[in-house]
């Protein structure tokens, strides 16, 4: 039997030479007449080690990385096909601490299987959840998802089961499932990773959502900046259709469900669910006033479930292992696991799926290994560009929706971006206003005008023009935006600004500091 060599085809691995490496490996195997096949898997999410090559041995998979094309010959000479020792050896993949300390439920197959092999998917537990679902009444599926405690992973943390129940009970000649794959938050990549590394799990999750709510059509709204995910998802949908997972009779049942991939043109606000619907319907992405909720009047005015990729991709394991299994992980009202994306100035950046409850400090100091520059961590932004900056004093905050909210922060899509002590928090506050000004859909005044005024105020503080009254003005502006904006783009921009101001006041008084030093 030929030996399996895994070289990720994930965007993160491709960005650091994954394709060149795979070609070089294929040429070398051929030239040496070796009996081996190369599988382009997804990433395991240990991005500082990409391209990470794995070899299937009798004792399990063995990893090497980061591997360059020029390492191929020495790896083969060291006995790569037998898991031989080499300076790039990482040992047994599952024993690498960054992986070993994770609880992989949603990402269980990511980086393990061949993303487009349905056999591989089935052999690793795929389709069990959907098989169970089609044998159940829709109400029972919704109850199972509700009991699991799953909350939306797109940002707002709304209970998924309750959303599904609303759509199930809504009347309409046609209902829809819309998957939000816009993934616009800075430092996030979990949606992309799953779509590139385990696309069938998303398709399975969407099909379960369809069966549970009576929706027969689904769309994935996928950002244009993800060309590899678009390609993989399109092919996976074709394969699923050919295999009877999608279509008039889902897995031979009486339920019908089909889906397609739609590509967004790229605007942060198009990740907001109602702007997304506008875009999906072919118009400019402008936020709609609520009510009506999308669950009542969504895509084309019909009842629509809108869920994030990770919310939907977490459903198959719940329908496979049961609500109690999933609910057993986590803390408080944050149940199950969350794929945390560690990015920015860190030694070990990547995807870390864990039960809710780990502290920010454990994640940054321990798991991520501190900063890449070796300098002290100054601030951590959790939850994308609208998330608060936390100083080290808040590192004991557990990863839990309520615990973060209690400290004026948010988990959002669970992206963590780390900054060392060279970061200027006034600049970061200015950036938050600027980002909002650039991305604002323009529908409401506090966001459209407030964000631009915010940039001006930040510039005045920087230039030492009446800094104290400008700081008061900035605080006032943040209150207006927080309470007066129509959606969370304007409404949450105050979080990064006010957290920077509260936790790093010295950065907002540069002139005073330099005077005192003279
Ligand atoms: C400005 C803005 C951008 C957003 N971007 C995304 C996004 O990229 N992906 C996402 O899933 N949710 C995003 N959301 C949240 C969605 O509006 C919505 O809550 C989510 O898709 C619901 O799915 P969930 O319940 O599974 O989390 C965004 C919200 C706002 C206000
Ligand atoms: S807060 Fe900003 S993005 Fe949201 S509706 Fe108002 S103008 Fe549009």
Short mmCIF file of C-alpha atoms and ligand atoms in Angstrom, two decimals, residues 151-160 163 178-185 191 223 268-274 276 287 290 306-312 386 413 487-490, ligand 1:
data_model
loop_
_atom_site.label_atom_id
_atom_site.label_comp_id
_atom_site.label_asym_id
_atom_site.label_seq_id
_atom_site.Cartn_x
_atom_site.Cartn_y
_atom_site.Cartn_z
CA UNK A 151 -25.07 30.09 20.43
CA UNK A 152 -24.29 31.89 17.19
CA UNK A 153 -20.57 32.06 16.52
CA UNK A 154 -20.88 35.01 14.12
CA UNK A 155 -20.70 37.59 16.86
CA UNK A 156 -23.97 38.18 18.68
CA UNK A 157 -24.08 34.79 20.47
CA UNK A 158 -27.82 34.39 19.90
CA UNK A 159 -29.14 30.88 20.73
CA UNK A 160 -29.24 28.92 17.47
CA UNK A 163 -33.65 31.17 15.82
CA UNK A 178 -28.36 31.55 4.57
CA UNK A 179 -24.86 30.86 5.76
CA UNK A 180 -22.88 33.94 6.66
CA UNK A 181 -19.37 33.29 5.34
CA UNK A 182 -18.38 36.94 5.02
CA UNK A 183 -15.82 36.58 7.83
CA UNK A 184 -14.79 40.21 7.91
CA UNK A 185 -13.37 40.42 11.45
CA UNK A 191 -14.81 29.99 8.62
CA UNK A 223 -16.46 36.73 0.55
CA UNK A 268 -17.41 44.65 6.13
CA UNK A 269 -21.02 45.71 6.62
CA UNK A 270 -22.21 42.93 4.27
CA UNK A 271 -21.46 40.56 7.16
CA UNK A 272 -24.32 42.22 9.08
CA UNK A 273 -27.21 39.91 8.41
CA UNK A 274 -29.68 42.34 6.87
CA UNK A 276 -26.01 40.60 3.64
CA UNK A 287 -28.56 47.63 6.77
CA UNK A 290 -35.55 45.48 12.34
CA UNK A 306 -29.04 33.28 8.93
CA UNK A 307 -26.21 31.56 10.72
CA UNK A 308 -22.47 31.83 10.77
CA UNK A 309 -20.34 29.06 9.20
CA UNK A 310 -19.14 27.78 12.58
CA UNK A 311 -22.64 27.74 14.09
CA UNK A 312 -23.84 25.56 11.20
CA UNK A 386 -15.40 46.24 17.06
CA UNK A 413 -16.21 35.56 16.22
CA UNK A 487 -26.50 48.35 13.86
CA UNK A 488 -23.44 47.11 15.69
CA UNK A 489 -20.94 48.67 13.28
CA UNK A 490 -21.65 52.14 14.63
C1 LIG B 1 -20.92 45.12 10.93
C2 LIG B 1 -21.20 43.69 11.19
C3 LIG B 1 -20.46 42.71 10.54
C4 LIG B 1 -20.74 41.37 10.76
N1 LIG B 1 -19.98 40.44 10.11
C5 LIG B 1 -20.27 39.13 10.27
C6 LIG B 1 -19.53 38.15 9.56
O1 LIG B 1 -18.60 38.45 8.81
N2 LIG B 1 -19.85 36.85 9.75
C7 LIG B 1 -20.89 36.47 10.60
O2 LIG B 1 -21.17 35.29 10.71
N3 LIG B 1 -21.58 37.38 11.28
C8 LIG B 1 -21.33 38.69 11.13
N4 LIG B 1 -22.08 39.62 11.80
C9 LIG B 1 -23.19 39.14 12.66
C10 LIG B 1 -24.44 38.90 11.82
O3 LIG B 1 -25.18 40.11 11.71
C11 LIG B 1 -25.35 37.84 12.43
O4 LIG B 1 -25.53 38.11 13.78
C12 LIG B 1 -24.82 36.43 12.29
O5 LIG B 1 -24.52 36.11 10.96
C13 LIG B 1 -25.86 35.44 12.80
O6 LIG B 1 -25.35 34.13 12.79
P1 LIG B 1 -25.07 33.34 14.14
O7 LIG B 1 -26.30 33.48 15.00
O8 LIG B 1 -24.83 31.95 13.71
O9 LIG B 1 -23.89 33.97 14.77
C14 LIG B 1 -21.79 40.99 11.64
C15 LIG B 1 -22.53 41.98 12.29
C16 LIG B 1 -22.23 43.31 12.09
C17 LIG B 1 -23.03 44.34 12.81
#
